[in-house]
Coordinates of C-alpha atoms in Angstrom, one line a residue:
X1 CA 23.0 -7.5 -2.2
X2 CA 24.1 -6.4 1.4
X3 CA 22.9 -8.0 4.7
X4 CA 21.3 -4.8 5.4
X5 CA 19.3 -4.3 1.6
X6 CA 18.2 -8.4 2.1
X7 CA 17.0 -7.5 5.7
X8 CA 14.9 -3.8 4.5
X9 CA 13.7 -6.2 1.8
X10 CA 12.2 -9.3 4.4
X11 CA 10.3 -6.3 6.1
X12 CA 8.6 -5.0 2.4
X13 CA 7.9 -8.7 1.2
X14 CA 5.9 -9.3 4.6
X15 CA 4.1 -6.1 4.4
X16 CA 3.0 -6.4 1.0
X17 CA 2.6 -9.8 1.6
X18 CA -0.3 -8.5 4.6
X19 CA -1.7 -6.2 1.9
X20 CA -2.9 -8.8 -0.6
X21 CA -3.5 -11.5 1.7
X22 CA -5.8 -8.9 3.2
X23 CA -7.6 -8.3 -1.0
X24 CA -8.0 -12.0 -0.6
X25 CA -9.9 -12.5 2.5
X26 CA -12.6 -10.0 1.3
X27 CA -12.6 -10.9 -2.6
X28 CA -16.4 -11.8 -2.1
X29 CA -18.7 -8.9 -3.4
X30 CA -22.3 -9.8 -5.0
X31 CA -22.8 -6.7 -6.3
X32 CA -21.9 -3.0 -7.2
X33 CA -22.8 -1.7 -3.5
X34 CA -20.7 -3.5 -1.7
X35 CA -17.5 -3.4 -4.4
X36 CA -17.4 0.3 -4.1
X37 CA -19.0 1.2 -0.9
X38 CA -18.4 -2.2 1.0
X39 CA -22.1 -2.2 1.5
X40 CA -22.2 1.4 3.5
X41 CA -21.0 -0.8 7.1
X42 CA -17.7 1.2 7.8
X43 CA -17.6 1.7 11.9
X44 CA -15.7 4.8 13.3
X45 CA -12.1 4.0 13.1
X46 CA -11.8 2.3 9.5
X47 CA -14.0 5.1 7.7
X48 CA -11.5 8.0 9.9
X49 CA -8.2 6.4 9.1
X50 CA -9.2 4.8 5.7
X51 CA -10.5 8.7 4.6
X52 CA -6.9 10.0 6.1
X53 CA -4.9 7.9 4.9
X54 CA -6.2 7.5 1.5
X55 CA -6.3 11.3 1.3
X56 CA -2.2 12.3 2.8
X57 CA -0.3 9.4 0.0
X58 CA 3.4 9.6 -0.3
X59 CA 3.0 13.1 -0.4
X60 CA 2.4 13.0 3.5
X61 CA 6.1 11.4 4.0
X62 CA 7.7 12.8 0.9
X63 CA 6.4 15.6 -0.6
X64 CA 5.4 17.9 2.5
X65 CA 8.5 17.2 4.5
X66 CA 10.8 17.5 1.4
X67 CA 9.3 21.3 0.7
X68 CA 9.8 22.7 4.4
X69 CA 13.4 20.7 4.5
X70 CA 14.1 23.1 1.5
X71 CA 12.3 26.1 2.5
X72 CA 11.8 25.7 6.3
X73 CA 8.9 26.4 8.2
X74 CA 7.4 29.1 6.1
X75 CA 6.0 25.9 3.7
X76 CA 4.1 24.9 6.9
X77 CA 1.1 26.9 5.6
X78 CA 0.3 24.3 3.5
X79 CA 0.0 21.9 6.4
X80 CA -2.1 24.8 8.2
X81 CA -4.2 24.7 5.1
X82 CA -5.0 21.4 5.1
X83 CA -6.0 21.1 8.6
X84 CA -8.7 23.6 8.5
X85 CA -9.4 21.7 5.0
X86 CA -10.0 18.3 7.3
X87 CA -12.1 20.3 9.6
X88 CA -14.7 21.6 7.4
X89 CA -14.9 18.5 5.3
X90 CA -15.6 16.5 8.3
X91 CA -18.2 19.2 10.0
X92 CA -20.1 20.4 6.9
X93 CA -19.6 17.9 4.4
X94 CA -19.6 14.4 5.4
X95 CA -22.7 13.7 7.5
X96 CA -25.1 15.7 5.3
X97 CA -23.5 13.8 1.8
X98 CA -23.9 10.7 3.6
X99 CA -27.7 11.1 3.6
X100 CA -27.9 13.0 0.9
X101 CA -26.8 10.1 -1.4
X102 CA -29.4 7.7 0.4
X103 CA -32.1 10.5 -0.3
X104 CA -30.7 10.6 -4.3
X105 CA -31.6 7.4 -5.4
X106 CA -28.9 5.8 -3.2
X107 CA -26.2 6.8 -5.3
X108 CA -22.9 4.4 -4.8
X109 CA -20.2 7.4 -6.6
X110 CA -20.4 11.1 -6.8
X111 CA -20.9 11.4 -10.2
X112 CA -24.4 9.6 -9.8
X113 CA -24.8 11.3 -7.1
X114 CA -24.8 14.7 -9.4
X115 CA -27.0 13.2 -11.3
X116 CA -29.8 12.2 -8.9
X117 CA -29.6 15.4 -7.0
X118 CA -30.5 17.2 -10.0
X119 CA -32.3 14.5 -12.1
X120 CA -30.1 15.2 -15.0
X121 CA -32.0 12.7 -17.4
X122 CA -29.2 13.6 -20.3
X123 CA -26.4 12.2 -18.1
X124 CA -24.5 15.3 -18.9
X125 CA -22.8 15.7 -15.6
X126 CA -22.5 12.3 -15.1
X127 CA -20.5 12.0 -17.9
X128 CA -18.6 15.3 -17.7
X129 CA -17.7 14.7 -13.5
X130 CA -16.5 10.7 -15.1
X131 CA -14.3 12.7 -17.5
X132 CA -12.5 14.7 -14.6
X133 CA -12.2 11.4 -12.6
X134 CA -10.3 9.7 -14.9
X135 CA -7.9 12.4 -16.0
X136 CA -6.9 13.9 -12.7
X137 CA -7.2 10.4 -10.9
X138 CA -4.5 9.2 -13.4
X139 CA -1.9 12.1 -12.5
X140 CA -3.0 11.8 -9.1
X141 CA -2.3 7.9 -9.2
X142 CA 1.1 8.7 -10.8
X143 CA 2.2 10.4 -7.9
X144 CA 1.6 7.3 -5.5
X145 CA 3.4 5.3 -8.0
X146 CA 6.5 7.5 -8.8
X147 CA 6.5 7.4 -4.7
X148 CA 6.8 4.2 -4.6
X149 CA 9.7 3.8 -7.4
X150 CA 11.9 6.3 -5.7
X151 CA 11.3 4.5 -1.9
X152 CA 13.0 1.6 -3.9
X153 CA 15.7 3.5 -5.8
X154 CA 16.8 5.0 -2.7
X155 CA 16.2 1.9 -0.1
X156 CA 17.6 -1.2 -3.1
X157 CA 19.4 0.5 -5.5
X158 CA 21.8 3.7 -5.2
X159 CA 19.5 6.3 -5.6
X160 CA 17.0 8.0 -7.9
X161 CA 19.1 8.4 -10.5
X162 CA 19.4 4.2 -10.6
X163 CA 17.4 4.0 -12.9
X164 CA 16.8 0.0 -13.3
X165 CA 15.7 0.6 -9.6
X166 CA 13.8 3.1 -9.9
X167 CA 11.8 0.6 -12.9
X168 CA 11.6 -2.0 -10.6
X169 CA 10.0 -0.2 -7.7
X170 CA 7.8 1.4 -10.4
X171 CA 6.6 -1.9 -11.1
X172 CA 6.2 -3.5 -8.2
X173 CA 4.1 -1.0 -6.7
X174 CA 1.7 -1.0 -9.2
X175 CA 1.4 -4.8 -9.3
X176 CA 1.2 -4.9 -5.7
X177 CA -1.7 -2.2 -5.4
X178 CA -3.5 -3.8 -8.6
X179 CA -3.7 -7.3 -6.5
X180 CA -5.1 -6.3 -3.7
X181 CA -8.0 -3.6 -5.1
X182 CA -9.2 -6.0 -7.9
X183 CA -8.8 -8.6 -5.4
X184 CA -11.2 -6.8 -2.3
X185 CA -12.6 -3.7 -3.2
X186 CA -14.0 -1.5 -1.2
X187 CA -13.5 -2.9 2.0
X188 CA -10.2 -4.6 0.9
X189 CA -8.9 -0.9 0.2
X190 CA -10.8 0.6 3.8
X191 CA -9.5 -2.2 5.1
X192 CA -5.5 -1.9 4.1
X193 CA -6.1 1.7 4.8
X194 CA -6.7 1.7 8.5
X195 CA -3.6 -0.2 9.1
X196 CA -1.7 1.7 7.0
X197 CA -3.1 4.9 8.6
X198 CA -2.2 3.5 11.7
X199 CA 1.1 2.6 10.5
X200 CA 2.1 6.2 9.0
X201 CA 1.1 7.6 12.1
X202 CA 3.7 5.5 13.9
X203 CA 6.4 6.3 11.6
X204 CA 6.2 9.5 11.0
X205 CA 5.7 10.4 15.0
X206 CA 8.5 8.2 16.2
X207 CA 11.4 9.2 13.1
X208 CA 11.6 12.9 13.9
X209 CA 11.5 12.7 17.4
X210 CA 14.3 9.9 17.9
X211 CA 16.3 12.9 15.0
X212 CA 15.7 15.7 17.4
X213 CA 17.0 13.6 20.3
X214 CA 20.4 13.0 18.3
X215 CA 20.9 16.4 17.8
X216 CA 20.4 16.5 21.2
X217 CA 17.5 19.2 20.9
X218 CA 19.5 21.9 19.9
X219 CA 17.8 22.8 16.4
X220 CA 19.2 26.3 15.5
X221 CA 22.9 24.9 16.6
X222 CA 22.1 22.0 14.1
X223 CA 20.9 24.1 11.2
X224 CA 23.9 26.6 11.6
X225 CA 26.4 24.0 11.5
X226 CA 24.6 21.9 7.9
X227 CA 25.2 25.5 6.6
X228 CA 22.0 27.4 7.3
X229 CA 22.9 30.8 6.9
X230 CA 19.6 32.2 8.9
X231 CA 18.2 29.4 11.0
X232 CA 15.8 31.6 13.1
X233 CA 14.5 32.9 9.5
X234 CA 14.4 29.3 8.6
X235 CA 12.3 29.0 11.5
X236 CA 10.0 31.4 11.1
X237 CA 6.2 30.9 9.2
X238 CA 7.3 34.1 7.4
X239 CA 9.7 34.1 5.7
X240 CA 11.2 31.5 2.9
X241 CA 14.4 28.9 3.4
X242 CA 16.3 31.8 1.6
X243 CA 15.5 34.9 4.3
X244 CA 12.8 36.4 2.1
X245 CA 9.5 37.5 3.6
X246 CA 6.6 35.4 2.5
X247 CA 4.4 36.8 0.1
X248 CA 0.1 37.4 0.5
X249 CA -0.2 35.5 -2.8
X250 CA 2.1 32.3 -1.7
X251 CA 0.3 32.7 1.9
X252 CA -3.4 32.5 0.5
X253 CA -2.1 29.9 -2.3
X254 CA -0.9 27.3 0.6
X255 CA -3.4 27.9 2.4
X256 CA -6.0 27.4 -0.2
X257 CA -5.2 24.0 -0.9
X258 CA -7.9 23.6 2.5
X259 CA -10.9 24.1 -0.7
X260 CA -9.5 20.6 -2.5
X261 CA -11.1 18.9 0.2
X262 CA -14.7 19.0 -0.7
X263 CA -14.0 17.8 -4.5
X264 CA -12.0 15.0 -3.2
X265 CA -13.9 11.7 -4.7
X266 CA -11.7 9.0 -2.8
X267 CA -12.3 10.9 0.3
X268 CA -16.2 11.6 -0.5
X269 CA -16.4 7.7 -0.7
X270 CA -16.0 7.2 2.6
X271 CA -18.1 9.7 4.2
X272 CA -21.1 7.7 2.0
X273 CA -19.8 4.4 3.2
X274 CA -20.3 5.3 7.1
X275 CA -22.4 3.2 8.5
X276 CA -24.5 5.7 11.0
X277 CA -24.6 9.3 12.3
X278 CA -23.4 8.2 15.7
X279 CA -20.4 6.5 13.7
X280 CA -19.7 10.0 11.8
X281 CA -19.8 12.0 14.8
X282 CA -17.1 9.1 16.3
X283 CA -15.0 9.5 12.6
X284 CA -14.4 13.0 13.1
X285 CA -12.6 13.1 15.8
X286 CA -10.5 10.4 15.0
X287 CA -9.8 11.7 11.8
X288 CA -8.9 15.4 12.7
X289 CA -6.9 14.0 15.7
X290 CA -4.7 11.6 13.2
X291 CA -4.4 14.8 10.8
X292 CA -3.3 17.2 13.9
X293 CA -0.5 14.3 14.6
X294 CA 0.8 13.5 11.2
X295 CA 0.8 16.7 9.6
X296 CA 2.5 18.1 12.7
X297 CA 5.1 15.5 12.7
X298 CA 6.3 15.6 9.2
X299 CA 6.5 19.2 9.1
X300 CA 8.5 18.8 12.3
X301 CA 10.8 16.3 10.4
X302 CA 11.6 18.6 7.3
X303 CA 13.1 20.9 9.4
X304 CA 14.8 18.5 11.7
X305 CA 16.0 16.7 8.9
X306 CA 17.8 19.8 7.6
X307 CA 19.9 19.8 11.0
X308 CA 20.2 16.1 11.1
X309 CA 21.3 14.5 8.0
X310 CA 25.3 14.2 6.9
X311 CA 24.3 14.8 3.3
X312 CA 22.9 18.2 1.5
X313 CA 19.7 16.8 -0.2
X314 CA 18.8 20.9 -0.8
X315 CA 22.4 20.4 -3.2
X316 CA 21.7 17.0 -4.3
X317 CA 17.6 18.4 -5.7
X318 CA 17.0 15.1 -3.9
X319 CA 14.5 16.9 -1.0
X320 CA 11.5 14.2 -1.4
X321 CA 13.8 11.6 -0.4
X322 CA 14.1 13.1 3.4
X323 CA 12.4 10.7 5.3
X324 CA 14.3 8.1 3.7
X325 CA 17.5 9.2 4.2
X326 CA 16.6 10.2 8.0
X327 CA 15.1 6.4 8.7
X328 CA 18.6 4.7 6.8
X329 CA 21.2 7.3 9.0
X330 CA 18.9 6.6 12.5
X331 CA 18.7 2.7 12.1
X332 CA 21.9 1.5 11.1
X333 CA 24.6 -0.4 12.7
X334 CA 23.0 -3.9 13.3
X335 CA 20.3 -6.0 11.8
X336 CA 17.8 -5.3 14.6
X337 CA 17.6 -1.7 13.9
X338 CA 17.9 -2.2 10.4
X339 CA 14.7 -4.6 10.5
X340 CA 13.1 -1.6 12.4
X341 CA 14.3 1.4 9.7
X342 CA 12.7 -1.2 6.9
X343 CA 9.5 -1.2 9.0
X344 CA 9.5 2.4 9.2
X345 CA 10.0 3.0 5.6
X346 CA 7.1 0.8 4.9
X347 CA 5.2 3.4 6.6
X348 CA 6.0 5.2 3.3
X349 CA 5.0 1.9 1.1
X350 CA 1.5 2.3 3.3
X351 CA 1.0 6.5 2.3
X352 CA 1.4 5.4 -1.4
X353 CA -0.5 2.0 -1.3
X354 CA -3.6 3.3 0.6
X355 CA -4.3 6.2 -1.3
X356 CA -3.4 4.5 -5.2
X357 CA -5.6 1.9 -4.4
X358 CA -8.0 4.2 -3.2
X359 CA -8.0 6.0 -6.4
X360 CA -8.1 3.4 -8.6
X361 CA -11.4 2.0 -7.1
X362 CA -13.2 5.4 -7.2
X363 CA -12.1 5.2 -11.0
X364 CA -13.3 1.9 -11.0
X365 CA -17.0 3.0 -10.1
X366 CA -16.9 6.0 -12.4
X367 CA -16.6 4.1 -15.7
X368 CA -18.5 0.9 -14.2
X369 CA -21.4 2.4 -12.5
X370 CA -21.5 6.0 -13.9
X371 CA -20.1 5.6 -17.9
X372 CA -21.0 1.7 -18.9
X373 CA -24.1 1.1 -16.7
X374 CA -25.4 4.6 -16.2
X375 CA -24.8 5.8 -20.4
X376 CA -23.2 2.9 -22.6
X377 CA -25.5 0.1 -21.5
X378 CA -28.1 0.4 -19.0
X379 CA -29.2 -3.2 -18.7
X380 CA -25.8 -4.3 -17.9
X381 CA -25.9 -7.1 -15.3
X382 CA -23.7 -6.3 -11.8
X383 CA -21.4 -9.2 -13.1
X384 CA -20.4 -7.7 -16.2
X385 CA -20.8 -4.1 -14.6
X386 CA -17.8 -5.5 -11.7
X387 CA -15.8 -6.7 -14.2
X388 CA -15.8 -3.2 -17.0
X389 CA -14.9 -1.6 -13.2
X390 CA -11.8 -4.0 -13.3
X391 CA -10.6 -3.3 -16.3
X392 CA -10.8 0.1 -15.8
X393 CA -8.5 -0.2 -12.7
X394 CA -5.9 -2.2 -15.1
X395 CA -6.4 0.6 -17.6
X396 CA -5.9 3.9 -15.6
X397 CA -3.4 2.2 -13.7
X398 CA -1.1 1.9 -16.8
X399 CA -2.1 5.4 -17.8
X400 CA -0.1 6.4 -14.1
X401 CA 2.5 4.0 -14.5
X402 CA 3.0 5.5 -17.8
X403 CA 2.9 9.1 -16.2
X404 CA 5.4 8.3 -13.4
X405 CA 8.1 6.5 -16.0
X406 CA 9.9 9.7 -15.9
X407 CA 12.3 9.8 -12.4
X408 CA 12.3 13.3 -12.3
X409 CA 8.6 13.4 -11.9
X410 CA 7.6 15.6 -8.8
X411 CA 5.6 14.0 -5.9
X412 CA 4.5 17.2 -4.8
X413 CA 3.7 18.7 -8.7
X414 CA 1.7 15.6 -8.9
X415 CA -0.3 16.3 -6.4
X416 CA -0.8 19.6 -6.8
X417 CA -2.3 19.6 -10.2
X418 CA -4.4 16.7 -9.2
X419 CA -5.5 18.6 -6.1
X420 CA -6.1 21.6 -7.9
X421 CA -8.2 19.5 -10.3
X422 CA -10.8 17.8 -8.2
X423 CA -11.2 20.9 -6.1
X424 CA -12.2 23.8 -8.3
X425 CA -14.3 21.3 -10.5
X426 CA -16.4 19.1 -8.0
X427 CA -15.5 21.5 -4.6
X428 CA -18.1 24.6 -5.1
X429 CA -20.6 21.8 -6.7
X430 CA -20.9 19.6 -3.9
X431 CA -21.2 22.8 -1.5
X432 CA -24.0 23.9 -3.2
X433 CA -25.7 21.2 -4.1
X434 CA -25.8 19.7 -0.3
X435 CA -26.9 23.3 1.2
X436 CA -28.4 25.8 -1.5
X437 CA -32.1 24.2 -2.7
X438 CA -32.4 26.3 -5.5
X439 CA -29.0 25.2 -7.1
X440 CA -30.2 23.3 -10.3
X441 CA -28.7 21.3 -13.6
X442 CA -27.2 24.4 -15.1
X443 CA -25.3 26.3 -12.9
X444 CA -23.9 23.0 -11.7
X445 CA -22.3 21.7 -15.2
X446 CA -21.2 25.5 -15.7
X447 CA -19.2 25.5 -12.5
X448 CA -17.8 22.1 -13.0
X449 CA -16.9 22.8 -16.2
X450 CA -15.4 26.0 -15.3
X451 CA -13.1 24.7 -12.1
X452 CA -12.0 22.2 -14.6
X453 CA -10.9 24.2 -17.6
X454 CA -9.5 27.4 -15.3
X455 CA -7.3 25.0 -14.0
X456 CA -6.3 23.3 -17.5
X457 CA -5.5 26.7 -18.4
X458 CA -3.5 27.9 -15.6
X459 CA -1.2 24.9 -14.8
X460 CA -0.8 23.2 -18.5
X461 CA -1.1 25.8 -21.6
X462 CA 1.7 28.5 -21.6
X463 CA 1.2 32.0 -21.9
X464 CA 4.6 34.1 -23.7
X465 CA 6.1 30.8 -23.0
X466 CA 5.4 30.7 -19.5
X467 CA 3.1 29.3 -17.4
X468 CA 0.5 31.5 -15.6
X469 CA 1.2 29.6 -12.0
X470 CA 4.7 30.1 -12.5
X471 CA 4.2 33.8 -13.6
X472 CA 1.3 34.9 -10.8
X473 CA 2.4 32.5 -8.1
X474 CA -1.3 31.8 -7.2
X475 CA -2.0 27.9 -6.9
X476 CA -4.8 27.2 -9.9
X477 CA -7.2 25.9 -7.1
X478 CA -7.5 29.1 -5.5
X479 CA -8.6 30.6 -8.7
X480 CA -10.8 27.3 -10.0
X481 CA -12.7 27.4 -7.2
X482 CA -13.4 31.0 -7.0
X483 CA -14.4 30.9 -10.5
X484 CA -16.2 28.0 -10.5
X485 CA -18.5 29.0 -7.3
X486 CA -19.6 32.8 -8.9
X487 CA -20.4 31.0 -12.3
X488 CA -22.6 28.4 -10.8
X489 CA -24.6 30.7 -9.2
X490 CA -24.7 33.3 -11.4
X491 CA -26.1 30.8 -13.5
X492 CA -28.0 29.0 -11.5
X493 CA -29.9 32.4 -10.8
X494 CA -30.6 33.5 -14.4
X495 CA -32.1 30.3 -15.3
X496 CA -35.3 28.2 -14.1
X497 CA -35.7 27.0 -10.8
X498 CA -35.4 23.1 -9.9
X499 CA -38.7 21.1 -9.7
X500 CA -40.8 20.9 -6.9
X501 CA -39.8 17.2 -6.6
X502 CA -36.0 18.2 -6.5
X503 CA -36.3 21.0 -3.8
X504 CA -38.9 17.8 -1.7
X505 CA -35.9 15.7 -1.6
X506 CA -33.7 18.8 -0.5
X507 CA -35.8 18.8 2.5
X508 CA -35.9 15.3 3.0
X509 CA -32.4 15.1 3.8
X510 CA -32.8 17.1 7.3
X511 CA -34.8 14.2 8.4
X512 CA -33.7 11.2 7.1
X513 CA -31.8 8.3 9.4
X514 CA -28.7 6.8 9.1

């Protein structure tokens, strides 16, 4: 092992290191509240960057920047979408859910949540919504792990296609991330998350700009001489990497990835964990300013990148990799700036750790609280409740590892499917439910079941042996959640109204304090 490998390696055994030291400190939790909602006490700056950085992942610093270093800045829609996404979430959603759930029998998890709002005695959403969590939180946990296994491929061994390295990172990660969330919970994970948000933020603002500066801001020279045949195409939000305009359909598909937002349950948490209206209001601003930064920057570092790097990762099919390679060709030459390029690409190690473990806690709660305490067995003590949640951590977190075995798995299809998932089934539900009164039981289990089987359809079961978001180009979330908003109200509105009871609590929500 070089001098440079053992000196990247000091920086990720500290940083991890931080990580579960951090699980340990605040492994203390007397019941299911504070596990899984760390008691509802997050201030301002934890609940923003915990919510933003548990929500970007790897994808942040390896899927996003890898597309537009492949297609250039027409894949900046995406980025666009998700901004506006942030927005709304923060503005409509998260102040009115937070009270909402304290009106709703206090629920601790969205799927109990469903179930108060609509007093579903049956438990049928509740167990349909626990269903969805499991599934897509298990591709969407793969993602964070096959991260995580290709950051070490590419840092210790000799690239993705080392695949003993690849293993090892795969394994590690997981480990690591399992620690710390069975370890600390709730406010373990917020915790971790704020200074990894803080910590992405620093990477991925400081990396492109020190690139740009070595190109010595001459970005359409650059491109032209790594072989960009049309760099002010490149350039342009409208048209592809290859010259070709940009479609409606891919426009409105990128940009729709702004609706996953509201069916997000690891984000969701943490707008019910906030500890007060004055701390939301505080939250918001924080949290749209990190996004502004962050998304900006890596964008701005795909297409630097392209210009920058001394290897073709567009040849190589190696795009997700970019920041990696940029960070190991800026900081080389001595240990110092090595020591600082490992620091950097834990940045990376952060966006996977702080939304995996983020993930695996909302599982957590969905099989404890929601499946074995809310169905299975309703007398279950919080002891034996905490510990089911464990398991189920250990369990879905194999499920991903399993998932990500494969190196060739995509960061970005990951989290597209996953995305695409939580948003067409629980997006239009939790709209309606926190602003239409007369939104009841069975137009909300039709449009969460249709979201969730539109999107099964469209991204997994081939048509003429293709599949239909291959053939239409439209992103299956679009679609999902169109789908899944008309049926739940055309349902909602041919069938009986909610109880007086359920449209009392509605109302109470305007005026109750947090």
């Amino acid at each position: 092992m070089s001098t440079n490998t053992i000196v990247v390696l000091v920086a990720f055994v500290v940083y991890m290191g931080m990580m579960i030291l951090i699980g340990a400190l605040n492994s203390k939790q007397s019941n299911n509240e504070d596990y899984f909602l760390g008691g509802r006490g997050l201030g301002s700056w934890t609940a923003a960057l915990s919510a933003q950085a548990s929500d970007m992942s790897g994808w942040l610093l390896m899927g996003l920047p890898g597309a537009i270093y492949v297609a250039g800045t027409g894949e900046v829609w995406i980025a666009i979408g998700l901004l506006i996404g942030t927005v709304l979430n923060w503005f409509l959603v998260a102040r009115r859910l937070r009270k909402y759930t304290i009106v709703a029998n206090n629920s601790l998890t969205i799927p109990s949540f469903f179930e108060n709002r609509f007093h579903d005695k049956k438990g049928v959403l509740k167990i349909v919504s626990s269903i969805i969590v499991i599934v897509f939180f298990a591709v969407y946990t793969a993602s964070a792990f096959a991260s995580g296994a290709k950051l070490f491929a590419n840092v210790f061994g000799s690239g993705a296609d080392d695949h003993t390295a690849y293993m090892i990172g795969l394994i590690v990660a997981a480990v690591v991330i399992l620690v710390y969330t069975l370890l600390g919970g709730f406010k373990a994970v917020c915790y971790t998350d704020f200074i990894q948000g803080m910590l992405m933020l620093v990477a991925i603002l400081a990396v492109p700009i020190i690139a740009y500066i070595s190109i010595n801001g001459d970005l359409v020279g650059a491109l032209g001489a790594k072989g960009v045949a049309d760099p002010q195409g490149y350039l342009s939000l409208m048209k592809d990497g290859e010259g070709n305009p940009i479609t409606f359909v891919s426009i409105i598909s990128n940009l729709g990835w702004a609706l996953g937002y509201f069916g997000m349950p690891h984000i969701l948490v943490r707008f019910m964990a906030i500890k007060s209206d004055k701390e939301v209001k505080k939250s918001r601003i924080i949290a749209i300013v990190w996004v502004i930064l962050s998304l900006g920057a890596a964008s701005f570092l795909g297409l630097v990148a392209r210009g920058f790097l001394n290897e073709d990762l567009v040849a190589s099919g190696k795009s997700e990799v970019v920041f990696i390679k940029t960070i190991q060709q800026i900081f080389d030459g001595n240990i110092v700036l090595v020591f600082i390029g490992g620091v950097f690409l834990c940045g990376i190690l952060a966006a996977i750790m702080s939304t995996a473990d983020s993930q695996l806690l909302v599982t957590a709660s969905a099989v404890s609280e929601d499946m074995y305490k809310g169905v299975i067995k309703k007398d279950a003590s919080e002891k034996s409740a905490l510990n089911v949640g464990r398991i189920a951590v250990v369990v879905v977190a194999i499920i991903a590892f399993v998932i990500a075995l494969n190196p060739e798995s995509s960061v970005m299809g990951l989290v597209s499917d996953a995305w695409a998932g939580f948003g067409a089934a629980f997006g239009p539900i939790i709209l309606l439910s926190l602003f239409w009164k007369r939104f009841n039981l069975p137009g909300a289990v039709a449009g969460m079941i249709t979201g969730f089987a539109t999107v099964v359809i469209w991204d997994y079961i081939p048509f003429g042996g293709a599949l239909l978001k291959d053939t239409t180009g439209l992103y299956s979330l679009v679609l999902g959640f169109a789908l899944a908003l008309v049926v739940a109200v055309i349902v909602t509105l041919i069938t009986k109204k909610p109880s007086t009871e359920i449209e009392e609590e509605f109302d109470k929500v305007n005026t109750v304090e947090i």
